[in-house]
XYZ file of C-alpha atoms in Angstrom:
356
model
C 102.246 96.847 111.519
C 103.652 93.139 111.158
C 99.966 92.098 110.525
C 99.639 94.826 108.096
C 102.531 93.555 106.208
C 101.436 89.878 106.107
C 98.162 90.892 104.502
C 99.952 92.845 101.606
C 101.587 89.966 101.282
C 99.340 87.423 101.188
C 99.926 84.829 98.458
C 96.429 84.789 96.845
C 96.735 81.609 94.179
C 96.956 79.318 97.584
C 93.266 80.410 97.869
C 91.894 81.544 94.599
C 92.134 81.371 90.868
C 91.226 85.072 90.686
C 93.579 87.631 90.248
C 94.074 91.649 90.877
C 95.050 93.591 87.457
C 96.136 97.103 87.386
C 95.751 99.493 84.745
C 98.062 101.928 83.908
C 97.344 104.834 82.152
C 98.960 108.644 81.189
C 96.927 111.393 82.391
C 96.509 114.960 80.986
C 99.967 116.077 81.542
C 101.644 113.774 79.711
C 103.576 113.081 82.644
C 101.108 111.897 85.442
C 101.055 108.371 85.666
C 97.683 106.832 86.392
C 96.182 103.584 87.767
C 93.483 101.764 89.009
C 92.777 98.088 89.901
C 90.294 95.339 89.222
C 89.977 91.324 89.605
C 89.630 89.003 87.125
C 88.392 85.145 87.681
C 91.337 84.048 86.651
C 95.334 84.195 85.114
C 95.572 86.216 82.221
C 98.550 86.465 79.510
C 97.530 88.331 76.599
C 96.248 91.877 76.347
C 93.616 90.515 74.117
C 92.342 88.732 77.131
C 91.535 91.578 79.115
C 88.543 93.670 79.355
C 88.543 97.336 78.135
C 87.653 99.852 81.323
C 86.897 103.499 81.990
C 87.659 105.834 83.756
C 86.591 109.649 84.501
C 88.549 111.924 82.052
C 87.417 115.442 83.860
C 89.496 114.020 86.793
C 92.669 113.996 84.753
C 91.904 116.786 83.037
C 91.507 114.757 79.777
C 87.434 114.834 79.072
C 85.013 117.800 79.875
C 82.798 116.977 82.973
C 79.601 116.500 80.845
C 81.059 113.711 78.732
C 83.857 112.224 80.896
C 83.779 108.883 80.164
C 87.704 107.931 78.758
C 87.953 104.279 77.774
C 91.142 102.206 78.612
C 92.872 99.735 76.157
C 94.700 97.275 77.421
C 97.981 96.902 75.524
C 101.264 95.016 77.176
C 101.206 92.891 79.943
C 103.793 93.069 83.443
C 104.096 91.100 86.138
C 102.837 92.543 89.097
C 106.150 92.888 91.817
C 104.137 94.366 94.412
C 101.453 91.592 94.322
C 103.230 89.001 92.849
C 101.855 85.709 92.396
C 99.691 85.926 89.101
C 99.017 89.115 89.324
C 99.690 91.460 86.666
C 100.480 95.451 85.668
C 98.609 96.661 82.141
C 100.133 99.579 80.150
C 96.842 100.821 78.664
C 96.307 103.619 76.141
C 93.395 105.720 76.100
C 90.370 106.397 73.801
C 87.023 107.785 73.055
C 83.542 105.687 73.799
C 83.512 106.212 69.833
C 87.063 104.590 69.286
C 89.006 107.411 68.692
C 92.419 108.168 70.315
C 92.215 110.836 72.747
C 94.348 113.767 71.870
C 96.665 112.851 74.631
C 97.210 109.484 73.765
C 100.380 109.495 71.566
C 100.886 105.857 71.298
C 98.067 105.479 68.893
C 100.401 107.875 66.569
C 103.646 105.821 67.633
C 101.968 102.060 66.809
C 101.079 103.051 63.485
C 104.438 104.398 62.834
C 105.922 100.785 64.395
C 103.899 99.136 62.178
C 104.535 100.913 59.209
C 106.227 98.073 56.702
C 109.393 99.924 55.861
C 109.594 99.991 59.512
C 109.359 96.682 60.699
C 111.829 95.268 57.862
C 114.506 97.832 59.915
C 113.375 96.429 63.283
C 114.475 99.743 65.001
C 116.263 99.059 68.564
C 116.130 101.866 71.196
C 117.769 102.026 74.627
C 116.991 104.853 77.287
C 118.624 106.260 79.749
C 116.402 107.876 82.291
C 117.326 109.714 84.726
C 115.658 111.223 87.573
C 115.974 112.893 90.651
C 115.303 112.199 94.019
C 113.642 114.922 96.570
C 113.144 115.039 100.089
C 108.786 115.223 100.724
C 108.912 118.035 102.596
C 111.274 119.991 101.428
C 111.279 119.295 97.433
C 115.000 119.494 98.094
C 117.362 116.708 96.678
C 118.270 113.395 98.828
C 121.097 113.561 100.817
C 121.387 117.545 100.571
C 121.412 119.704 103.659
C 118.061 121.329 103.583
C 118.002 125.306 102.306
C 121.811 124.132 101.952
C 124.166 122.776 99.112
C 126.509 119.908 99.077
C 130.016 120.347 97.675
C 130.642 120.648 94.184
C 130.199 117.829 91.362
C 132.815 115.329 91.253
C 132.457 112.543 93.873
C 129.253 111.764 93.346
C 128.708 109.602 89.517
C 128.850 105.799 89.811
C 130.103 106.629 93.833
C 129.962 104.625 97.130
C 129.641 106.417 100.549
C 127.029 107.623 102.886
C 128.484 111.280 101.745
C 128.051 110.679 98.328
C 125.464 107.973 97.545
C 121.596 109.188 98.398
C 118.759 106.604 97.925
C 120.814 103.517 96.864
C 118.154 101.483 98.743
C 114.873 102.610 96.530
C 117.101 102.296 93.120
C 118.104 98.929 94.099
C 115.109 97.979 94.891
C 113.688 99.531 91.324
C 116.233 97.620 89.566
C 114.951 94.182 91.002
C 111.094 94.765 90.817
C 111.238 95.832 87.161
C 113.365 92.715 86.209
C 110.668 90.750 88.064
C 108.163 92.629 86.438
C 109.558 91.557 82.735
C 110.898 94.879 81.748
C 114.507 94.878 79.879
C 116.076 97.267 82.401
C 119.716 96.640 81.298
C 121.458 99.152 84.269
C 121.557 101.709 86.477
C 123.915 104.168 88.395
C 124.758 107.021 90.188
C 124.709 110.334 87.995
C 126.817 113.274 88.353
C 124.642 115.644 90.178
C 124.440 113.876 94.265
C 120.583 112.710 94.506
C 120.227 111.793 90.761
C 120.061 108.824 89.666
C 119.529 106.907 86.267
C 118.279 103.242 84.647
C 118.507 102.148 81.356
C 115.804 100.132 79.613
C 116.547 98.271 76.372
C 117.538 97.323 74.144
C 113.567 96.955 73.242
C 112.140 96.819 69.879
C 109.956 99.698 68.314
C 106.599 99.869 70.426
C 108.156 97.606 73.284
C 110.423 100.906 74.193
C 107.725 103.131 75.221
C 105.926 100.367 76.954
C 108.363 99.133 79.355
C 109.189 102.777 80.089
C 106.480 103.891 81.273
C 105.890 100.953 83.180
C 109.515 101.339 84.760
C 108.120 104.465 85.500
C 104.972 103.613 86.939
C 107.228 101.443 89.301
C 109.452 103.896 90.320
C 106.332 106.173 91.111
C 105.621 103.370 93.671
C 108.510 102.677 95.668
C 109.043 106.139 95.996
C 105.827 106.620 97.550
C 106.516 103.870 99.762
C 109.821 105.207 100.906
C 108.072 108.797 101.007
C 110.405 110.322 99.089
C 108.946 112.120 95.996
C 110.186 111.148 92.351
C 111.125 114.658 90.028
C 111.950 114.217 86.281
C 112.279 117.761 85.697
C 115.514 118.230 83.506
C 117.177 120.793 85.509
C 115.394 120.171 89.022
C 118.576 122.632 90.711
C 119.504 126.025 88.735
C 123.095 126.737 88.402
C 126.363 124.204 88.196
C 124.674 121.467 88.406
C 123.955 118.988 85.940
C 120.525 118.417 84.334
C 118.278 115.339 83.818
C 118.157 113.954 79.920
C 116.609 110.429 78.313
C 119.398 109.831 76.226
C 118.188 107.957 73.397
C 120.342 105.091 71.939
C 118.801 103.834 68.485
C 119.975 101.633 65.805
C 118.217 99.945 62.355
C 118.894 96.547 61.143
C 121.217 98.631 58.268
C 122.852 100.329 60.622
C 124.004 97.439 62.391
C 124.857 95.533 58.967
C 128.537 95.557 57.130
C 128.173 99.226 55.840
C 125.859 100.754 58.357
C 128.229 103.643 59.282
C 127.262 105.168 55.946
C 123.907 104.677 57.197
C 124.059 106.053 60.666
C 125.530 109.176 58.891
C 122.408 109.723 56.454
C 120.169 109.656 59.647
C 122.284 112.183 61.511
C 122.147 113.947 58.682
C 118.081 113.978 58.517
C 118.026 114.937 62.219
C 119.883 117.960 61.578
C 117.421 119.191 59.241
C 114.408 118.139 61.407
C 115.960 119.245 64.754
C 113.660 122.191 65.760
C 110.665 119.408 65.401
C 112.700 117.246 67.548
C 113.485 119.582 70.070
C 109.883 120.647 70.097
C 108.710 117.174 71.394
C 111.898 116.286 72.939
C 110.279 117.482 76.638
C 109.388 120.359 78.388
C 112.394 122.900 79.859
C 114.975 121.267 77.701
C 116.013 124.697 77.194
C 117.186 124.989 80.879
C 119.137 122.167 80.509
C 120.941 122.263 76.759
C 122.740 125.095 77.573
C 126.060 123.805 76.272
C 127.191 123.131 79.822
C 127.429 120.221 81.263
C 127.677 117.456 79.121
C 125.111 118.927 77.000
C 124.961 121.157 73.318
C 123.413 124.350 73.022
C 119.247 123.930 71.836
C 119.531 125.919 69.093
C 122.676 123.976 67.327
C 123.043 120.770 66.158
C 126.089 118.855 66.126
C 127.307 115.452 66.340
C 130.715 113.482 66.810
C 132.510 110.650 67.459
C 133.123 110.254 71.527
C 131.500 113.466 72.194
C 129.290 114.108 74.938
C 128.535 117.570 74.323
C 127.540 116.846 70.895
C 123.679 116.461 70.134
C 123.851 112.961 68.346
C 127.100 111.015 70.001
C 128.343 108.004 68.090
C 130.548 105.372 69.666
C 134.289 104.926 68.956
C 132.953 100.990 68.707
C 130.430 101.811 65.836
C 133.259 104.112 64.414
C 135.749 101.302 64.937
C 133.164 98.320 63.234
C 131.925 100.739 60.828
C 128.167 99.507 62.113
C 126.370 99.424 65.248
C 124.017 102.696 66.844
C 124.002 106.253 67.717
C 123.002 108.331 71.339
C 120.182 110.987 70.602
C 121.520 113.260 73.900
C 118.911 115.504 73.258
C 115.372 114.448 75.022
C 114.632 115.732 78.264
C 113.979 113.376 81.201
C 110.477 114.032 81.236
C 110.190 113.154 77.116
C 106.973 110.960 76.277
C 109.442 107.817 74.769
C 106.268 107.020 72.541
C 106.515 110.312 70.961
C 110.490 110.078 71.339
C 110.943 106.849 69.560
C 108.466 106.783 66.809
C 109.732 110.603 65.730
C 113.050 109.135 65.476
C 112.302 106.272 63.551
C 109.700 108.450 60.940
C 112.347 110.621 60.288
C 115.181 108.689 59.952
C 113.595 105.498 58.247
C 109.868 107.096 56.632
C 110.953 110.943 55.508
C 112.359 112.087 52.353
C 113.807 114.788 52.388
């Protein structure tokens, strides 16, 4: 096993220029996180550099077996922390051999909306909070919880230390450092209120650059899971009952609403939220309705609300922004399995692009 692990970790660049890149890719779920590698003769640092690749659709249930040819695009670049050396990660997005966006690829949608003019003058800031759960392999139970048993009650367990009421510290850590390595602007993590859930916050990251590095920090966590065999759930309420759920809490702010005056502004997007929220809540993730219930430290689906301080609100704004009458506001409603592509550019189309 010792010579196992110096071959993984064989520095390559002391013997060649070339270089191992792995794509990264969605699959037909919207939540399956794909990849394959290749190498290239040498160090790359531009997407633009790369080559565009393919891969077989009816295997990820994205193509029909007679025409499953799906072509990759390369689009952001990540240093490799499993490799290391020059080696690289490639968030890719996914098209047909004609050029057009596969119906699963919802980045194509986001990037235009990014690029949109009105847009880019606001240069709209998100950061996420994902959270996740931890399971046991076997068992699909959560980390740290007897099996076919329960733990006791909430309470103990967010932001905690202790072998009772810390499960998995070891694999977050370890998450935290390899997407810092890997360039991502993971600004956090902790413990979360429900024992064997955990969450990391990436941002703040500019339009596109959100979705990107969250699905990379995804594609990350994927890995060391594997490694530590413990399997990786985002589901938003992964344990029925008084326990809390897993959200994506979306923190968002425009250039206006972090100007002199950009309370006023923060207010007119709230505002345009309420009126689009059963569009949100549509694309906000799937079995969000099992976890806004209105209990813990959620608000009911169906209603929206917002306040000042409030965590059971839908929209939360800081007693900070309140306070400097400009800064951001929480979107508490996406699930933890949300697509942040979809996420982000809905939030910035309808609070920036719509009229009402």
């Amino acid at each position: 096993m010792s010579l196992l692990q110096d071959l993984i970790n064989l520095n390559l660049s002391e013997s060649t220029e070339k270089i191992i890149v792995e794509y990264i890719w969605i699959g037909g779920s919207g939540m399956d996180i794909r990849s394959k590698a290749r190498t290239l003769s040498g160090p790359v640092t531009d997407p633009s550099q790369l080559p565009k690749w393919n891969y077989d659709g009816s295997s990820t249930g994205q193509a029909p077996g007679q025409d499953s040819e799906v072509i990759l695009y390369p689009q952001a670049i990540f240093k490799d922390p499993f490799r290391r050396g020059n080696n690289i990660l490639v968030m890719c997005d996914c098209y047909t051999p004609a050029g057009e966006p596969i119906p699963t690829n919802k980045r194509y949608k986001a990037a235009e909306i990014f690029s949109h003019p009105k847009v880019v003058a606001e240069e709209p800031w998100y950061g996420i909070e994902q959270e996740y759960t931890l399971l046991q392999k076997d068992v699909k139970w959560p980390l740290g919880w007897p099996v076919g048993g329960f733990p006791g009650p909430q309470g103990p367990y967010y932001c905690a230390a202790g072998a009772d009421k810390a499960f998995g510290r070891d694999i977050v850590d370890s998450h935290y450092k390899a997407c810092l390595y890997a360039g991502i602007n993971i600004s956090g993590i902790n413990g979360e209120v429900m024992p064997g859930q955990w969450e990391f916050q990436v941002g703040p990251s500019v339009g596109i650059a959100a979705g990107d590095q969250l699905w990379v920090a995804r594609y990350i966590l994927e890995r060391i899971t594997e490694i530590a065999g413990v399997v990786l759930s985002f589901d938003p309420k992964p344990i029925p009952g008084d326990w809390n759920g897993a959200g994506a809490h979306t923190n968002y702010s425009t250039k206006s609403m972090r100007s002199d005056g950009g309370f006023e502004v923060i207010k007119a997007a709230i505002e345009k939220l309420k009126l689009k929220h059963k569009e949100h809540i549509a694309a906000y993730g799937e079995g969000n309705e099992r976890r806004l219930t209105g209990r813990h430290e959620t608000a009911d689906i169906n209603t929206f609300s917002w306040g000042v301080a409030n965590r059971g609100a839908s929209v939360r704004v800081g007693r900070e922004t309140e306070k400097n009458g400009k800064g951001y506001f929480e979107d508490r409603r996406p699930a933890s399995n949300m697509d942040p592509y979809v996420v982000t550019s809905m939030i910035a189309d309808t609070t920036i692009l719509w009229k009402p």
